[in-house]
XYZ file of C-alpha atoms in Angstrom:
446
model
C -86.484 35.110 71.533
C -84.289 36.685 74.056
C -81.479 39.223 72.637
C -78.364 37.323 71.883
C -75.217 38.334 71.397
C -73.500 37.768 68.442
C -69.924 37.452 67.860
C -67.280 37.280 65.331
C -63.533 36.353 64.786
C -61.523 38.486 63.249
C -58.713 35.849 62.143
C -55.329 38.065 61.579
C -52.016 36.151 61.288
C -50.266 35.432 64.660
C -52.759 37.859 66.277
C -54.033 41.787 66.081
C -51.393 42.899 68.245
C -47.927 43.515 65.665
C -45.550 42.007 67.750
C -47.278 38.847 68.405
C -45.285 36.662 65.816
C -41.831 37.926 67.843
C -43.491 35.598 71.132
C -42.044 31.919 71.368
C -45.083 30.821 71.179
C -46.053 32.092 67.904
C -45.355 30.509 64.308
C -43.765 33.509 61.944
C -45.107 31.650 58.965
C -48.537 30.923 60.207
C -50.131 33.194 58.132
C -49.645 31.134 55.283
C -50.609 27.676 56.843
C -53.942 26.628 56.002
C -53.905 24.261 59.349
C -53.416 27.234 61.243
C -56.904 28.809 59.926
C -58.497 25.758 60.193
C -57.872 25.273 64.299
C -59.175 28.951 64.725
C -62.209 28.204 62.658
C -62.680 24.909 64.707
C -62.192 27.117 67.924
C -64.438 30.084 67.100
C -67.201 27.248 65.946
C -66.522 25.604 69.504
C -67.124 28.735 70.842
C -70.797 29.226 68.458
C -69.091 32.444 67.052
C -71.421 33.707 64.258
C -68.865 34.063 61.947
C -65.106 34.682 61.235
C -63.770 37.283 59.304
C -60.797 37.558 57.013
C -59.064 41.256 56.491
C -57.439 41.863 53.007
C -56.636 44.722 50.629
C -55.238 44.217 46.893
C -51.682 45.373 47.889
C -48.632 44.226 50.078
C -50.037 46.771 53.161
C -47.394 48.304 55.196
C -43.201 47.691 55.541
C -43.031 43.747 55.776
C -40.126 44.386 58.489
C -42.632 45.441 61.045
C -45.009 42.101 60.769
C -45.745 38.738 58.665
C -47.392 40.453 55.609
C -48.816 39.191 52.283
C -52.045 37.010 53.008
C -54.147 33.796 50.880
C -56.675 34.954 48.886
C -59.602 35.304 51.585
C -62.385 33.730 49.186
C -60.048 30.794 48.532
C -59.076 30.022 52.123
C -62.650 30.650 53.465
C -63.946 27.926 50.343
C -60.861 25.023 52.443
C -62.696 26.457 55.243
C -66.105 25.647 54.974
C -64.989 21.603 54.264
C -63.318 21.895 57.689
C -66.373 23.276 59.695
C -69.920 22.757 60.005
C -71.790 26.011 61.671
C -69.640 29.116 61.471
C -70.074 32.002 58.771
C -67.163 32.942 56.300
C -67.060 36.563 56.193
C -64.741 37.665 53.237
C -63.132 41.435 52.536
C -63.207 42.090 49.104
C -62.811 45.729 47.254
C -65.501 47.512 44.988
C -62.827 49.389 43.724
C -60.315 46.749 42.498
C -63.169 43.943 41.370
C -65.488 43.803 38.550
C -69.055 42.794 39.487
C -69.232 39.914 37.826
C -67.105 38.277 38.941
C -67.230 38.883 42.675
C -70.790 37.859 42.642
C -70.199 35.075 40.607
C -67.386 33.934 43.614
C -69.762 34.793 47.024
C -72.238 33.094 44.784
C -70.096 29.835 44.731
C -68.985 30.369 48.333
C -72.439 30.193 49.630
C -73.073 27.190 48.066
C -69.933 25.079 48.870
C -70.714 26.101 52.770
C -74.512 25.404 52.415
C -75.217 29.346 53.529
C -72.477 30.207 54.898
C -71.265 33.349 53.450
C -70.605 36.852 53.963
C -68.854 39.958 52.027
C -67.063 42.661 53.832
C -67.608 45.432 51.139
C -64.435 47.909 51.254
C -63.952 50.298 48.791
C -60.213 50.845 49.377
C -57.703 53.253 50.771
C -54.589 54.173 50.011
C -52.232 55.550 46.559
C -50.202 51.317 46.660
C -53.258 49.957 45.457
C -54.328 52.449 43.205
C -51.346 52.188 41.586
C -51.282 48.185 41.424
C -54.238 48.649 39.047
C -53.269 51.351 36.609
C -54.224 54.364 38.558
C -51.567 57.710 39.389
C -53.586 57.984 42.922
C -56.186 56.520 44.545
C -59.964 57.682 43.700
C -61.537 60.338 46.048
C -63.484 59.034 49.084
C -66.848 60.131 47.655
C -66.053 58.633 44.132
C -65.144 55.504 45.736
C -68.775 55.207 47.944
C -70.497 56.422 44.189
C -68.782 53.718 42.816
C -69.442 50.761 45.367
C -72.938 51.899 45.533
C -73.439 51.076 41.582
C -71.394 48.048 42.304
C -73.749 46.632 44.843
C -76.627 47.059 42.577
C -75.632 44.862 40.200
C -74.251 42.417 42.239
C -77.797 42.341 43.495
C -78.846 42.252 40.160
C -77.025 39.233 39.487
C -77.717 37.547 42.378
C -80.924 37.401 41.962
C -81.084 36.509 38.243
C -82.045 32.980 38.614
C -85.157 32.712 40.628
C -85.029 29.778 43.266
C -86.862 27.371 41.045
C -85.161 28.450 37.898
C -84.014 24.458 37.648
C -86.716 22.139 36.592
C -84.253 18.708 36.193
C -87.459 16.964 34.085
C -85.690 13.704 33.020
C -89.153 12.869 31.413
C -89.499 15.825 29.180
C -86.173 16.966 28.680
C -86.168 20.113 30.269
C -83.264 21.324 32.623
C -84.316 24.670 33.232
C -86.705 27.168 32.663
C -85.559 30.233 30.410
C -87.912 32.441 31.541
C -87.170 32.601 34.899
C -83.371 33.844 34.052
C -82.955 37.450 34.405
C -80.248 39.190 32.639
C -79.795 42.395 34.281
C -78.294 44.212 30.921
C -76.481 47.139 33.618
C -75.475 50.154 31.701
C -74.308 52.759 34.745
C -71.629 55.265 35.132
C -69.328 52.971 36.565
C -70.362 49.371 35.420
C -72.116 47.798 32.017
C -73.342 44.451 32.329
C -75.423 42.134 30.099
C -75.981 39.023 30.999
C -77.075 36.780 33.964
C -74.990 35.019 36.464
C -73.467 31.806 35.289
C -74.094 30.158 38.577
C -77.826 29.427 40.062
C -79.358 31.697 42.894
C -77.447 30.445 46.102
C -78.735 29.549 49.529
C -79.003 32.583 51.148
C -80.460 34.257 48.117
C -77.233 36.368 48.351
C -73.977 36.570 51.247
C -74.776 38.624 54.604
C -73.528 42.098 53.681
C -71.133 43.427 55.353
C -69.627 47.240 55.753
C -66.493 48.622 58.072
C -66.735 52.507 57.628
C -67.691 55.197 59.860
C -67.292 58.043 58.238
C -70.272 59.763 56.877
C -70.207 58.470 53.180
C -69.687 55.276 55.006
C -72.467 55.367 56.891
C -75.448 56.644 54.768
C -73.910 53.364 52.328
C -74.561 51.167 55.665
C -77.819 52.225 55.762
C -78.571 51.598 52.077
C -77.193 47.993 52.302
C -75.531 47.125 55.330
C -76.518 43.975 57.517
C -73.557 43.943 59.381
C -71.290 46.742 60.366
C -67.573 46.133 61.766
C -66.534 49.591 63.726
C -63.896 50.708 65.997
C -65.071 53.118 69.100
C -62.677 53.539 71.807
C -65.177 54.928 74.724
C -69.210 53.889 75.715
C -70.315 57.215 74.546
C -68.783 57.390 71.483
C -70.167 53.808 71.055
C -73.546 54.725 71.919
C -73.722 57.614 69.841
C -72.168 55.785 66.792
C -74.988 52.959 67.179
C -78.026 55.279 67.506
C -76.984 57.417 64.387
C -76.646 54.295 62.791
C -79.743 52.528 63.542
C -81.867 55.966 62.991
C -79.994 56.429 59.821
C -80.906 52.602 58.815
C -84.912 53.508 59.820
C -84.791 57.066 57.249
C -83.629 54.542 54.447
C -86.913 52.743 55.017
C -85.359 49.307 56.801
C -85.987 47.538 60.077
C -83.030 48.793 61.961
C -82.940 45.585 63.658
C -81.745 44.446 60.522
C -78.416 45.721 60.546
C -76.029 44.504 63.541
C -73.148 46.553 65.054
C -70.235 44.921 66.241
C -67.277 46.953 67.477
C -63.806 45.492 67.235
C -62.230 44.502 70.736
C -58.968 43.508 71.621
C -58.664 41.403 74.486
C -55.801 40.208 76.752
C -56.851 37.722 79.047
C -55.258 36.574 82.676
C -56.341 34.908 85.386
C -55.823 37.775 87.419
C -55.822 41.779 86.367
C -52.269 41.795 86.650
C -51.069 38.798 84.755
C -53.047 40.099 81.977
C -51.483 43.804 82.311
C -48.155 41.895 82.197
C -49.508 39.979 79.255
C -49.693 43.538 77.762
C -46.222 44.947 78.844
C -44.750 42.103 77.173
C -46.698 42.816 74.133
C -45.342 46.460 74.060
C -42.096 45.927 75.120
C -41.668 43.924 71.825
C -42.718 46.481 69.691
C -40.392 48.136 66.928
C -41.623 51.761 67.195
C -39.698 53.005 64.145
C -42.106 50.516 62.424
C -44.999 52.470 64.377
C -43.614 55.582 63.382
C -43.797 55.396 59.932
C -46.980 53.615 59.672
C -48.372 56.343 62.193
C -47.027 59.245 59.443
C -48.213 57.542 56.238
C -52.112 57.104 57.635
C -52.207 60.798 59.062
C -50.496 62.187 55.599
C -47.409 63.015 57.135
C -44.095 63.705 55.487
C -41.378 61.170 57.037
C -39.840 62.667 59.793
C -42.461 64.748 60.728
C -43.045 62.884 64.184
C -40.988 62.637 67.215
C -41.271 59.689 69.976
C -41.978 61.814 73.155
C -43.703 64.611 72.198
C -47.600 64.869 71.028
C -49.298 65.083 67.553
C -48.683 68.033 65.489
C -51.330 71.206 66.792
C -51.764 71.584 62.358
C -52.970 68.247 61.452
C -55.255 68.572 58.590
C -59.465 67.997 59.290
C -61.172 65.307 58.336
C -62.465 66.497 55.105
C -59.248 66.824 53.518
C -58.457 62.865 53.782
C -59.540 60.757 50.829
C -57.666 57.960 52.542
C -59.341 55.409 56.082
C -61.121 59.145 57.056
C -63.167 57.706 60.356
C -59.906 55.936 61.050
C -58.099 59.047 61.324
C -60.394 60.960 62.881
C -60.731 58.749 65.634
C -56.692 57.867 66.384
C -56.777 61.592 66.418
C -59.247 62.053 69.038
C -57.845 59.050 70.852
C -54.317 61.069 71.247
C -55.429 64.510 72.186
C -58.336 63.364 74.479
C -55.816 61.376 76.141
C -52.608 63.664 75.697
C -51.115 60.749 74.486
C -47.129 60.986 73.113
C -46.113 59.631 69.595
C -44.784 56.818 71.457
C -47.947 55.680 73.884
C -50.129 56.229 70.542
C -47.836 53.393 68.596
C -48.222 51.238 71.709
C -52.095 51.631 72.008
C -52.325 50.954 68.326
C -49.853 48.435 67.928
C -52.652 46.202 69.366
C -55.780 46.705 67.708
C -54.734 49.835 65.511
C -58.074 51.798 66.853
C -60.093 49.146 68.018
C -60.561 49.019 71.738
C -57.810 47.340 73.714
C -59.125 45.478 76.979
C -56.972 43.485 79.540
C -58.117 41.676 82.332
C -59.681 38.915 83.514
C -62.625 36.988 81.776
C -65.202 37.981 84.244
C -63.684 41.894 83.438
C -63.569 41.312 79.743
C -67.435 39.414 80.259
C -68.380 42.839 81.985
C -67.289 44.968 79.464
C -69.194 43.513 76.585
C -71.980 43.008 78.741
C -72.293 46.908 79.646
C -71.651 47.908 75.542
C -74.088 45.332 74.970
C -77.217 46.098 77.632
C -76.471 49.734 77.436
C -77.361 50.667 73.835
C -73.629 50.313 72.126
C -73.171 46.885 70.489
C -75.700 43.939 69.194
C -72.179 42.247 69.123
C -68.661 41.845 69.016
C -65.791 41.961 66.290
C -63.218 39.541 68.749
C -59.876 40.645 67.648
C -57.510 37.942 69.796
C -54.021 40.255 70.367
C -52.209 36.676 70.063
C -53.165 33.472 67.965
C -54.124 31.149 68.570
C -53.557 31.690 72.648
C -56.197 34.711 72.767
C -58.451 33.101 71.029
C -58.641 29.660 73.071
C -58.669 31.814 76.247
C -61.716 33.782 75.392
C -63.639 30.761 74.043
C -62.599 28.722 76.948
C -63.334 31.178 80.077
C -64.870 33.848 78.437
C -67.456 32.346 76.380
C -68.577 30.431 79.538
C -69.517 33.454 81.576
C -71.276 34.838 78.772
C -73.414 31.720 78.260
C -74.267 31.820 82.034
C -75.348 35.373 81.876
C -78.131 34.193 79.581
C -76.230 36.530 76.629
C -74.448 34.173 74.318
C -76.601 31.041 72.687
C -75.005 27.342 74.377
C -74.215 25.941 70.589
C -76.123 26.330 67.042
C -79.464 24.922 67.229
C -81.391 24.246 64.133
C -80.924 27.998 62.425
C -78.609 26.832 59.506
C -77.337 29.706 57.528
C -75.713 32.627 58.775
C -78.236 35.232 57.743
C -80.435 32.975 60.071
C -78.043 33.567 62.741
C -77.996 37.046 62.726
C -81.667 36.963 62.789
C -82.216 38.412 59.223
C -84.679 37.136 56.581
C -83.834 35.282 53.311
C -83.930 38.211 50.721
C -87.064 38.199 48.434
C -85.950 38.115 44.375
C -86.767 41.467 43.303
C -87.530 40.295 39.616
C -90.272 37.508 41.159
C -93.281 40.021 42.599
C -94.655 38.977 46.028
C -97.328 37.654 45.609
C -95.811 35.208 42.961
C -93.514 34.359 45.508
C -96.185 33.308 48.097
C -98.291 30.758 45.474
């Protein structure tokens, strides 16, 4: 099989850019309307996206002056989902820190079934003192706690996953038997962070267990992709950096003793579509010119740790921001909006405007041939196996990539024409279903 791209939709709201509910076009209240996610499901599966992907964090994130905030539960929205599509994976974010094990598993578990395979669990541990402190805590955990903690998390999840085998159910009418006891395998967990006794309450789902999804980049984040990830969401805002970021990963994936083919990269990209260059670019202004940037301001301050007040419009960042090693908050995030304003001498106020868009993730506008040949260089050139799409406006941005961007792709012989007979989404990515570890091999195989 020739190498296929494969892309996701990252569903947000009115759009990824923050002043996309202010445009006429867009519904303020959308974000709440379950029609709303079901025509960008339909359009992404139109489009034979992968998957879509839902965004969410156990706190109300950010000043709710700035853009619609508050969000449905992802796993509950994505379940309505999966009766209104047919093809398309439903990717859910959902926090190691702020869950019990159990009960997560118990939910992807149930997901995967109602969507016949069709699941997928962005694994986040959690930034950020407002949701620490919506569950008890003073402050939030320290970065490497939180990765020691998800880690231990994942292994019982796994555990628990895979304590039914597949033909745990026997359904013998004649004899009276249901099921077979001894193929249920309590995992009886006792960890550091985690102590659990019994087996799942639901039976081993169709993909043996959701496509596994990860989003950080720094370096706890990584070395826990290459433990477990399948799937890694990442922002990168030049080809090198890109590059670099994918080789790391994929050697790092090949140490840990896995096919590095097995774990996809998909960077997020934002982008603004126009029949010509310059529409597009006035697509953009538009965008920007509707942008509060005392909103930008203090959202900029809060994720670098600064005191309010600290920044000022038209000047640069600070020459004393602290290194990398001293966040415990988004740390790869950081480092790279850094980067992004010095490399680019960038003032506090063209830093809120490049992030009011994608917030890190690269921002693109032009035409769909341009935005074609952009993911077509990332992709041939050693940077991508994919794309996070991250539409600045919904449901526009996401129509006008599926209708003249998705085309051009197809042509080019790098984007599949439909869904063919591969039915689940770990199929689609082109990953195996994942062998019980409590059934040996060659058990397996008779």
């Amino acid at each position: 099989m020739p190498r296929r791209l494969h892309l996701n939709a990252f569903l947000m709201n009115t759009g990824h850019h923050e002043a996309s509910w202010r445009l006429p076009e867009s519904d303020p209240h959308a974000h709440v309307e379950l029609d709303h996610y079901v025509r960008l499901a339909r359009t992404a599966e139109r489009g034979s996206f992968d998957s879509l992907f839902l965004a969410d964090g156990p706190q109300l994130w950010g000043d709710i002056a700035q853009r619609p905030s508050g969000a449905l539960e992802p796993l509950t929205l994505l379940t309505a989902l999966a009766t209104a599509t047919e093809h398309i994976g439903l990717i859910a974010t959902a926090s190691t820190s702020y869950n019990s094990p159990y009960n997560l598993a118990r939910k992807f578990a149930s997901l995967d079934i109602i969507s016949g395979g069709r699941a997928g669990w962005n694994i986040v541990t959690t930034a950020g003192a407002e949701a620490a402190r919506n569950f008890g805590l003073d402050a939030e955990p320290a970065h490497a706690e939180r990765y020691a903690r998800a880690a231990e998390f994942l292994d019982v999840a796994l555990k628990l996953w895979d304590s039914w085998e597949d033909d745990a159910i026997v359904a013998d009418k004649a004899t009276g038997v249901w099921g077979d006891d001894d193929k249920i395998h309590p995992p009886r967990h006792r960890g550091t962070y985690f102590s659990v006794e019994g087996a799942l309450n639901v039976p081993r789902s169709p993909q043996g267990y959701p496509l596994l999804v990860q989003a950080g980049s720094s370096e706890d984040g990584k070395a826990f992709a290459a433990r477990y990830a399948e799937a890694v969401f990442t922002a990168q805002q030049t080809l090198a950096d890109a590059q670099a970021f994918y080789a790391d990963l994929k050697a790092r994936t090949e140490a840990a003793g896995r096919d590095p083919d097995h774990l996809k990269v998909l960077p997020g990209i934002v982008p603004v579509i126009g029949s010509t260059e310059a529409e597009a670019r006035a697509e953009e202004r538009v965008l920007e010119e509707h942008i509060v940037y005392t909103h930008g301001v203090r959202r900029l301050e809060q994720l670098l740790q600064l005191d309010a007040g600290t920044l000022e419009l038209d000047a640069g960042l600070p020459a004393d921001l602290p290194p990398e090693d001293a966040i415990e908050g988004a740390k790869s995030r950081y480092t790279l909006i850094v980067e992004l304003a010095r490399r680019e001498r960038l003032t506090v106020r063209q830093l809120v405007g490049r992030l009011g868009g994608g917030r890190g993730h690269l921002t693109f506008a032009g035409t769909p041939e341009q935005v074609a040949d952009a993911i077509e260089t990332w992709f041939t050139r050693g940077a991508a196996d994919g794309f996070n799409i991250m539409p600045a406006v919904l449901p526009s941005g996401l129509d006008a990539f599926v209708d003249h961007v998705v085309p051009l792709l197809r042509a080019r012989g790098l984007l599949r024409d439909g869904y063919g007979p591969r039915t689940t989404l770990r199929e689609r990515y082109g990953l195996p279903r994942p062998a019980n570890q409590y059934v040996s091999p060659a058990l397996a195989t008779v």
